[in-house]
Amino acid sequence: MRNGNKIGFWTCTALVVGNVIGMGIFVLPASLAPFGFNALIGWVIVLAGCLVLARVFSHLARALPDAGGPYGYIRHTLGELPAYMALWAYWVSMWLTNAALATGVVGYMTVVFPPLGAIQPVLFALCLLWSVVVVNLFGVRTGGGVQIVTTALKLLPMLAIALLGGWLLLTSPASYAAQLPTTPITLTDVMAASTIALFAMLGIESASVPAARVDDPARTIPRSTMTGTVLTAIIYIIVSTVPLLLIRQQELAEASAPFALLMDRFAVAGSGRWLALFVVISGLGALNGWTLLAGELTRTMAVNGVLPAVLARNNRYGAPVVALLVIGALASAMVWMSYSKSLVSAFTFLTRVVTAANLPLYLCCALALIVLWWRRSATCATRRVLLVAVTCVAFVVFAFVGIGHEPFLYALGLIAAGLPLYMSMRLFRRSAPPVEVIPE
C-alpha cells in the first residue's frame, strides 16, 4: 500500500476523539442530572476503566502490529469464532450508530437553519448519510482529513464551557454551591449512571480498527489511543461537572439542550443557537468517523473470510467501495425505521443495545492480552500487563451488570443472528487460509 493511503498519529487521534465525542455529550448532563453526585462517581469509574481499556488496545497494537486490528488480535489469541462473534456484534452496532447520528443531526440542523425544516426529515437524513459515504469513497485519507477538521471544530464549544466554568469559579465561586444536587449516593445509582456514561465513551478503540491502514501501527496506535482517551476524559469531566453544579438539578434534568441553557444563562443570551451549530458539526464528524471505521472493519472481516469476499473490494482510491455501500444501505434502513412512529421507542432502546454490543469486543480484547501474557509474548510478559488485562475484564463485567439484563439478552441475540452467516461462510469459502491484509 502506498504511504499516501496511510493515516498517521493526528488522524488516528482525531478518530478517537471525534468518534467518542458525538452528539451524546451535548445532552448527557441532562441525562445524568437525576443521579446527582452519583453521576460524578460513575464518570470517575468509567473514565478510569476506559483508560485501562485504552492500555489494552495499546499493548495489543505493540504486540501484534500486523494483525489488522481487533479482529486479528482476537483471532490470533482466542480463535476465529470468538473473533467473529465479538466483531459481528460490534459491526452491527456501527451502522445502528450511524442511523442514530444521521437522524439526530437533522433535528439540530433545523434549529440552526429553520428553512431546512421544509425538507422531509427522512430524506434530509438520508442525504447526510450518503454524503458522508461518498466522502469516504475517496479513500481513508480523505475521510481522515474531514475527521481532523470536524474534531477541531467540535472542541470549540467544549472549550467555551470550560472557560465559562473557570471564569465563574474566579468571579463568583459561591454560584457553585448554590444549586448542589440532593440525590443520595447509592451503589445502584452509581452503576446506572456509569452505564449512561459508558455509552458516551464508546469509540476509544477507533485508532485500532483501521490498523491495516495506519502508518507504523505498533507506534502510532498506542500513542493516538492514549492521547485521544486522556483528552476526551478531561473534556468530559469538565463539561459534565460545570452544568451539574451551576444549574438546579430538576431544571437540568428537563433541559433538552443543557449546554445551550448554560450559555444563555451565564454568558450571552442567544448564544445557545450558535452552540447548536457545533452540535451539528460534532454529529457530522462522528458520522464520518464511524462510516470510515465501519467500512474498514467490513473489509477486514471479508478479507478474513467471515463476510462475503466482494466486501473486500477496493476502488482506485483504496476505499472499500462495496463495504461502504452496504453500510450505507443498512444504516438507511434504520433511518427509515427511526422515522416510523410505531418503531420509535424500539429504535431508542437500541442505543442501550449498542452499548451491550460493544462490550464483547472489549472483553475479548482483554482476554487476548491475558493469552499473550500467558504465552510470554515479548511485549506482554510483565505483571503490569496482566494487571491491566485483569482490571479491564473486571470493568467490562461491571458494565455488563450495570447495563441490565434486557440489553444483555438483546446483545446475545444479536451475536446469535450472525452465526448462520458464519457457518455458511465456513462451508462455502475456499480451504486456503485467510489473508490478514490486502497489499496494494
Tab-separated table of C-alpha atoms in Angstrom, residues 57-412:
chain	number	residue	atom	x	y	z
A	57	PHE	CA	-5.538	-1.734	22.873
A	58	SER	CA	-2.116	-0.085	23.112
A	59	HIS	CA	-0.458	-3.307	24.316
A	60	LEU	CA	-2.210	-5.348	21.623
A	61	ALA	CA	-1.126	-2.926	18.897
A	62	ARG	CA	2.504	-3.216	20.017
A	63	ALA	CA	2.403	-6.999	20.362
A	64	LEU	CA	0.504	-7.680	17.109
A	65	PRO	CA	1.204	-4.719	14.766
A	66	ASP	CA	0.415	-6.753	11.641
A	67	ALA	CA	-2.832	-8.294	12.909
A	68	GLY	CA	-5.025	-5.726	11.151
A	69	GLY	CA	-6.918	-4.508	14.243
A	70	PRO	CA	-9.256	-6.032	16.874
A	71	TYR	CA	-10.380	-8.910	14.655
A	72	GLY	CA	-6.785	-10.003	14.207
A	73	TYR	CA	-5.973	-9.530	17.901
A	74	ILE	CA	-8.799	-11.841	18.977
A	75	ARG	CA	-8.401	-14.346	16.148
A	76	HIS	CA	-4.678	-14.689	16.842
A	77	THR	CA	-5.242	-15.464	20.535
A	78	LEU	CA	-8.768	-16.794	21.125
A	79	GLY	CA	-9.630	-18.238	17.744
A	80	GLU	CA	-11.779	-17.398	14.741
A	81	LEU	CA	-15.242	-17.983	16.230
A	82	PRO	CA	-14.802	-15.651	19.261
A	83	ALA	CA	-13.305	-13.042	16.918
A	84	TYR	CA	-16.265	-13.289	14.576
A	85	MET	CA	-18.879	-13.163	17.362
A	86	ALA	CA	-17.340	-10.097	19.011
A	87	LEU	CA	-16.746	-8.246	15.743
A	88	TRP	CA	-20.149	-9.138	14.277
A	89	ALA	CA	-21.938	-7.519	17.235
A	90	TYR	CA	-19.586	-4.531	17.036
A	91	TRP	CA	-20.117	-4.260	13.266
A	92	VAL	CA	-23.899	-4.154	13.625
A	93	SER	CA	-23.611	-1.526	16.362
A	94	MET	CA	-21.665	0.687	13.925
A	95	TRP	CA	-24.406	1.108	11.350
A	96	LEU	CA	-27.036	1.384	14.078
A	97	THR	CA	-24.981	4.258	15.490
A	98	ASN	CA	-24.742	5.872	12.039
A	99	ALA	CA	-28.523	5.828	11.680
A	100	ALA	CA	-28.957	7.456	15.099
A	101	LEU	CA	-26.364	10.131	14.293
A	102	ALA	CA	-27.946	10.996	10.945
A	103	THR	CA	-31.409	11.459	12.446
A	104	GLY	CA	-30.008	13.428	15.385
A	105	VAL	CA	-28.070	15.816	13.154
A	106	VAL	CA	-31.202	16.600	11.151
A	107	GLY	CA	-33.031	17.620	14.312
A	108	TYR	CA	-30.336	20.118	15.267
A	109	MET	CA	-29.839	21.454	11.735
A	110	THR	CA	-33.471	22.552	11.568
A	111	VAL	CA	-32.900	24.526	14.785
A	112	VAL	CA	-29.815	26.270	13.403
A	113	PHE	CA	-31.284	26.775	9.911
A	114	PRO	CA	-35.118	26.859	10.246
A	115	PRO	CA	-35.773	26.926	6.445
A	116	LEU	CA	-34.353	23.396	6.277
A	117	GLY	CA	-37.415	22.268	8.186
A	118	ALA	CA	-39.334	22.353	4.911
A	119	ILE	CA	-37.342	19.330	3.706
A	120	GLN	CA	-38.768	15.917	4.531
A	121	PRO	CA	-36.702	14.867	7.601
A	122	VAL	CA	-36.145	11.274	6.482
A	123	LEU	CA	-34.888	12.411	3.058
A	124	PHE	CA	-32.654	15.003	4.709
A	125	ALA	CA	-31.147	12.351	6.997
A	126	LEU	CA	-30.559	10.001	4.064
A	127	CYS	CA	-28.833	12.772	2.110
A	128	LEU	CA	-26.480	13.439	5.009
A	129	LEU	CA	-25.782	9.733	5.450
A	130	TRP	CA	-24.929	9.163	1.806
A	131	SER	CA	-22.912	12.384	1.537
A	132	VAL	CA	-20.583	11.012	4.211
A	133	VAL	CA	-20.416	7.650	2.395
A	134	VAL	CA	-19.369	9.488	-0.783
A	135	VAL	CA	-16.623	11.358	1.103
A	136	ASN	CA	-15.189	8.062	2.336
A	137	LEU	CA	-15.319	6.550	-1.154
A	138	PHE	CA	-12.418	8.872	-1.972
A	139	GLY	CA	-10.161	6.977	0.417
A	140	VAL	CA	-9.206	6.771	4.048
A	141	ARG	CA	-7.028	9.895	3.885
A	142	THR	CA	-9.926	11.999	2.596
A	143	GLY	CA	-12.236	10.701	5.317
A	144	GLY	CA	-9.448	11.168	7.858
A	145	GLY	CA	-8.889	14.757	6.742
A	146	VAL	CA	-12.568	15.553	7.243
A	147	GLN	CA	-12.303	13.928	10.674
A	148	ILE	CA	-9.423	16.195	11.751
A	149	VAL	CA	-11.324	19.351	10.735
A	150	THR	CA	-14.622	18.374	12.374
A	151	THR	CA	-12.850	17.210	15.549
A	152	ALA	CA	-11.081	20.553	15.887
A	153	LEU	CA	-14.365	22.429	15.395
A	154	LYS	CA	-16.356	20.276	17.814
A	155	LEU	CA	-13.838	21.012	20.582
A	156	LEU	CA	-14.624	24.747	20.423
A	157	PRO	CA	-17.940	24.572	22.357
A	158	MET	CA	-16.268	22.291	24.908
A	159	LEU	CA	-13.591	24.948	25.333
A	160	ALA	CA	-16.304	27.601	25.714
A	161	ILE	CA	-17.971	25.611	28.529
A	162	ALA	CA	-14.616	25.081	30.264
A	163	LEU	CA	-13.712	28.780	30.017
A	164	LEU	CA	-17.156	29.809	31.283
A	165	GLY	CA	-16.805	27.436	34.228
A	166	GLY	CA	-13.337	28.749	35.042
A	167	TRP	CA	-14.458	32.379	34.781
A	168	LEU	CA	-17.396	31.781	37.154
A	169	LEU	CA	-15.104	29.944	39.582
A	170	LEU	CA	-12.856	33.022	39.756
A	171	THR	CA	-15.522	35.741	39.751
A	172	SER	CA	-18.445	34.046	41.538
A	173	PRO	CA	-17.319	30.905	43.393
A	174	ALA	CA	-20.472	30.913	45.535
A	175	SER	CA	-22.557	30.044	42.449
A	176	TYR	CA	-21.062	26.549	42.510
A	177	ALA	CA	-22.527	25.862	45.951
A	178	ALA	CA	-25.955	27.425	45.392
A	179	GLN	CA	-27.574	24.555	43.434
A	180	LEU	CA	-25.936	21.402	44.787
A	181	PRO	CA	-27.714	18.116	43.856
A	182	THR	CA	-29.624	16.427	46.687
A	183	THR	CA	-29.843	12.840	45.413
A	184	PRO	CA	-28.259	10.441	47.940
A	185	ILE	CA	-25.269	8.390	46.835
A	186	THR	CA	-26.119	4.700	46.319
A	187	LEU	CA	-24.414	1.821	44.534
A	188	THR	CA	-27.462	1.289	42.309
A	189	ASP	CA	-27.437	4.885	41.084
A	190	VAL	CA	-23.664	4.843	40.596
A	191	MET	CA	-23.939	1.752	38.380
A	192	ALA	CA	-26.868	3.203	36.424
A	193	ALA	CA	-25.015	6.474	35.857
A	194	SER	CA	-21.908	4.543	34.837
A	195	THR	CA	-23.860	2.731	32.133
A	196	ILE	CA	-25.067	6.021	30.635
A	197	ALA	CA	-21.564	7.466	30.798
A	198	LEU	CA	-20.076	4.382	29.147
A	199	PHE	CA	-22.342	4.838	26.126
A	200	ALA	CA	-20.812	8.290	25.693
A	201	MET	CA	-17.270	6.818	25.785
A	202	LEU	CA	-17.762	4.185	23.094
A	203	GLY	CA	-15.167	4.595	20.367
A	204	ILE	CA	-11.841	4.656	22.217
A	205	GLU	CA	-10.806	1.655	20.109
A	206	SER	CA	-11.208	3.716	16.925
A	207	ALA	CA	-7.500	4.043	16.172
A	208	SER	CA	-7.002	0.271	16.171
A	209	VAL	CA	-9.931	-0.677	13.901
A	210	PRO	CA	-8.274	0.562	10.657
A	211	ALA	CA	-4.873	-0.821	11.772
A	212	ALA	CA	-4.080	-2.117	8.277
A	213	ARG	CA	-4.293	1.486	7.036
A	214	VAL	CA	-2.191	3.028	9.818
A	215	ASP	CA	1.390	4.121	9.239
A	216	ASP	CA	3.690	2.343	11.767
A	217	PRO	CA	0.767	0.847	13.760
A	218	ALA	CA	2.965	-0.504	16.588
A	219	ARG	CA	3.888	3.073	17.484
A	220	THR	CA	1.018	5.189	16.133
A	221	ILE	CA	-1.970	3.268	17.537
A	222	PRO	CA	-0.804	3.180	21.202
A	223	ARG	CA	0.112	6.878	21.169
A	224	SER	CA	-3.087	8.038	19.485
A	225	THR	CA	-5.325	5.760	21.588
A	226	MET	CA	-3.922	7.010	24.893
A	227	THR	CA	-3.770	10.659	23.752
A	228	GLY	CA	-7.343	10.613	22.471
A	229	THR	CA	-8.703	8.838	25.551
A	230	VAL	CA	-6.974	11.143	28.043
A	231	LEU	CA	-8.060	14.240	26.117
A	232	THR	CA	-11.654	13.022	25.949
A	233	ALA	CA	-11.667	12.083	29.645
A	234	ILE	CA	-10.529	15.565	30.672
A	235	ILE	CA	-13.133	17.218	28.416
A	236	TYR	CA	-15.968	15.027	29.689
A	237	ILE	CA	-15.170	15.557	33.372
A	238	ILE	CA	-15.141	19.337	32.935
A	239	VAL	CA	-18.208	19.764	30.739
A	240	SER	CA	-20.258	17.347	32.846
A	241	THR	CA	-19.357	18.926	36.186
A	242	VAL	CA	-19.922	22.597	35.303
A	243	PRO	CA	-23.671	22.390	34.457
A	244	LEU	CA	-24.324	19.907	37.290
A	245	LEU	CA	-23.070	22.428	39.843
A	246	LEU	CA	-24.430	25.615	38.259
A	247	ILE	CA	-27.980	24.654	37.274
A	248	ARG	CA	-30.721	23.385	39.589
A	249	GLN	CA	-30.900	19.596	39.400
A	250	GLN	CA	-34.545	19.310	38.309
A	251	GLU	CA	-34.202	22.062	35.722
A	252	LEU	CA	-31.084	20.461	34.274
A	253	ALA	CA	-32.805	17.066	34.060
A	254	GLU	CA	-35.624	18.598	31.981
A	255	ALA	CA	-33.348	20.605	29.666
A	256	SER	CA	-33.359	19.473	26.035
A	257	ALA	CA	-30.144	21.411	25.346
A	258	PRO	CA	-28.274	21.746	28.667
A	259	PHE	CA	-25.176	23.427	27.229
A	260	ALA	CA	-27.297	25.998	25.415
A	261	LEU	CA	-29.179	26.663	28.665
A	262	LEU	CA	-25.879	27.155	30.487
A	263	MET	CA	-24.520	29.572	27.872
A	264	ASP	CA	-27.759	31.579	27.663
A	265	ARG	CA	-27.928	31.962	31.451
A	266	PHE	CA	-24.312	32.669	32.357
A	267	ALA	CA	-22.786	34.012	29.127
A	268	VAL	CA	-24.616	35.865	26.320
A	269	ALA	CA	-28.341	35.440	25.701
A	270	GLY	CA	-28.949	33.799	22.345
A	271	SER	CA	-25.555	32.095	22.223
A	272	GLY	CA	-27.282	28.739	22.603
A	273	ARG	CA	-28.310	28.772	18.934
A	274	TRP	CA	-24.669	29.093	17.875
A	275	LEU	CA	-23.822	26.211	20.160
A	276	ALA	CA	-26.362	24.115	18.258
A	277	LEU	CA	-24.300	24.731	15.118
A	278	PHE	CA	-21.353	22.988	16.754
A	279	VAL	CA	-23.651	20.135	17.791
A	280	VAL	CA	-24.330	19.642	14.088
A	281	ILE	CA	-20.601	19.719	13.298
A	282	SER	CA	-19.923	17.251	16.091
A	283	GLY	CA	-22.622	14.890	14.840
A	284	LEU	CA	-21.364	15.067	11.251
A	285	GLY	CA	-17.808	14.413	12.430
A	286	ALA	CA	-18.887	11.347	14.379
A	287	LEU	CA	-20.980	10.137	11.419
A	288	ASN	CA	-17.930	10.469	9.169
A	289	GLY	CA	-15.652	8.682	11.624
A	290	TRP	CA	-17.994	5.762	12.220
A	291	THR	CA	-18.582	5.397	8.467
A	292	LEU	CA	-14.829	5.209	7.877
A	293	LEU	CA	-14.400	2.590	10.609
A	294	ALA	CA	-17.430	0.556	9.529
A	295	GLY	CA	-16.057	0.320	6.001
A	296	GLU	CA	-12.606	-0.720	7.210
A	297	LEU	CA	-13.980	-3.311	9.644
A	298	THR	CA	-16.252	-4.773	6.947
A	299	ARG	CA	-13.271	-5.055	4.603
A	300	THR	CA	-11.151	-6.712	7.302
A	301	MET	CA	-13.821	-9.304	8.099
A	302	ALA	CA	-14.267	-10.035	4.384
A	303	VAL	CA	-10.515	-10.438	3.899
A	304	ASN	CA	-10.512	-12.960	6.748
A	305	GLY	CA	-13.283	-14.959	5.109
A	306	VAL	CA	-16.146	-14.398	7.565
A	307	LEU	CA	-18.057	-11.999	5.324
A	308	PRO	CA	-18.518	-12.327	1.537
A	309	ALA	CA	-15.268	-11.656	-0.351
A	310	VAL	CA	-16.897	-8.968	-2.525
A	311	LEU	CA	-16.987	-6.693	0.551
A	312	ALA	CA	-13.163	-6.555	0.489
A	313	ARG	CA	-13.081	-4.999	-2.988
A	314	ASN	CA	-11.308	-1.601	-3.097
A	315	ASN	CA	-11.698	1.199	-5.611
A	316	ARG	CA	-8.795	3.138	-7.119
A	317	TYR	CA	-8.606	5.332	-4.017
A	318	GLY	CA	-8.072	2.291	-1.778
A	319	ALA	CA	-11.546	2.646	-0.248
A	320	PRO	CA	-13.651	-0.485	0.406
A	321	VAL	CA	-16.329	0.592	-2.042
A	322	VAL	CA	-18.750	-2.343	-1.731
A	323	ALA	CA	-18.437	-2.386	2.063
A	324	LEU	CA	-19.236	1.329	2.287
A	325	LEU	CA	-22.268	0.957	0.019
A	326	VAL	CA	-23.582	-1.932	2.116
A	327	ILE	CA	-23.033	0.022	5.350
A	328	GLY	CA	-24.876	2.982	3.821
A	329	ALA	CA	-27.791	0.783	2.768
A	330	LEU	CA	-28.132	-0.874	6.187
A	331	ALA	CA	-27.952	2.466	8.001
A	332	SER	CA	-30.518	3.885	5.562
A	333	ALA	CA	-32.945	1.128	6.500
A	334	MET	CA	-32.512	2.065	10.153
A	335	VAL	CA	-33.082	5.747	9.334
A	336	TRP	CA	-36.420	4.849	7.759
A	337	MET	CA	-37.241	2.826	10.851
A	338	SER	CA	-36.361	5.716	13.183
A	339	TYR	CA	-38.985	7.898	11.498
A	340	SER	CA	-41.716	5.260	11.871
A	341	LYS	CA	-43.942	6.295	14.776
A	342	SER	CA	-44.663	2.685	15.689
A	343	LEU	CA	-40.982	1.831	15.978
A	344	VAL	CA	-39.504	4.952	17.554
A	345	SER	CA	-39.494	3.501	21.068
A	346	ALA	CA	-37.823	0.310	19.840
A	347	PHE	CA	-35.212	2.332	17.962
A	348	THR	CA	-34.480	4.411	21.072
A	349	PHE	CA	-33.920	1.232	23.056
A	350	LEU	CA	-31.285	0.198	20.514
A	351	THR	CA	-28.915	2.802	21.951
A	352	ARG	CA	-28.606	0.629	25.067
A	353	VAL	CA	-28.231	-2.451	22.898
A	354	VAL	CA	-25.379	-0.696	21.053
A	355	THR	CA	-23.550	-0.345	24.357
A	356	ALA	CA	-24.079	-4.014	25.184
A	357	ALA	CA	-22.984	-4.993	21.670
A	358	ASN	CA	-19.645	-3.221	22.160
A	359	LEU	CA	-18.807	-4.995	25.421
A	360	PRO	CA	-17.968	-8.445	23.912
A	361	LEU	CA	-15.251	-6.767	21.821
A	362	TYR	CA	-13.755	-5.123	24.916
A	363	LEU	CA	-13.932	-8.365	26.903
A	364	CYS	CA	-12.335	-10.446	24.153
A	365	CYS	CA	-9.510	-7.930	23.673
A	366	ALA	CA	-8.761	-8.022	27.411
A	367	LEU	CA	-8.759	-11.838	27.294
A	368	ALA	CA	-6.494	-11.698	24.226
A	369	LEU	CA	-3.973	-9.697	26.226
A	370	ILE	CA	-4.099	-12.301	29.022
A	371	VAL	CA	-3.382	-15.021	26.438
A	372	LEU	CA	-0.393	-13.066	25.128
A	373	TRP	CA	0.877	-12.715	28.700
A	374	TRP	CA	0.419	-16.462	29.221
A	375	ARG	CA	2.373	-17.140	26.018
A	376	ARG	CA	5.111	-14.812	27.268
A	377	SER	CA	4.883	-12.558	24.218
A	378	ALA	CA	7.909	-10.265	24.006
A	379	THR	CA	5.999	-7.068	24.882
A	380	CYS	CA	3.351	-8.612	27.175
A	381	ALA	CA	5.271	-10.760	29.664
A	382	THR	CA	5.207	-8.391	32.647
A	383	ARG	CA	2.912	-8.445	35.658
A	384	ARG	CA	1.840	-4.897	34.849
A	385	VAL	CA	0.353	-6.094	31.566
A	386	LEU	CA	-1.524	-8.868	33.381
A	387	LEU	CA	-2.859	-6.339	35.913
A	388	VAL	CA	-4.108	-4.103	33.086
A	389	ALA	CA	-5.878	-7.017	31.399
A	390	VAL	CA	-7.494	-8.369	34.591
A	391	THR	CA	-8.653	-4.875	35.589
A	392	CYS	CA	-10.198	-4.429	32.143
A	393	VAL	CA	-12.085	-7.736	32.477
A	394	ALA	CA	-13.435	-6.599	35.862
A	395	PHE	CA	-14.542	-3.277	34.336
A	396	VAL	CA	-16.397	-4.987	31.482
A	397	VAL	CA	-18.154	-7.343	33.914
A	398	PHE	CA	-19.138	-4.286	35.990
A	399	ALA	CA	-20.563	-2.687	32.843
A	400	PHE	CA	-22.490	-5.840	31.909
A	401	VAL	CA	-24.099	-5.890	35.359
A	402	GLY	CA	-24.920	-2.185	35.250
A	403	ILE	CA	-26.494	-2.242	31.799
A	404	GLY	CA	-29.296	-4.601	32.860
A	405	HIS	CA	-30.484	-7.980	31.629
A	406	GLU	CA	-32.633	-6.829	28.689
A	407	PRO	CA	-29.893	-5.139	26.627
A	408	PHE	CA	-27.591	-8.026	27.549
A	409	LEU	CA	-30.064	-10.555	26.140
A	410	TYR	CA	-30.583	-8.456	23.039
A	411	ALA	CA	-26.821	-8.350	22.511
A	412	LEU	CA	-26.672	-12.143	22.806
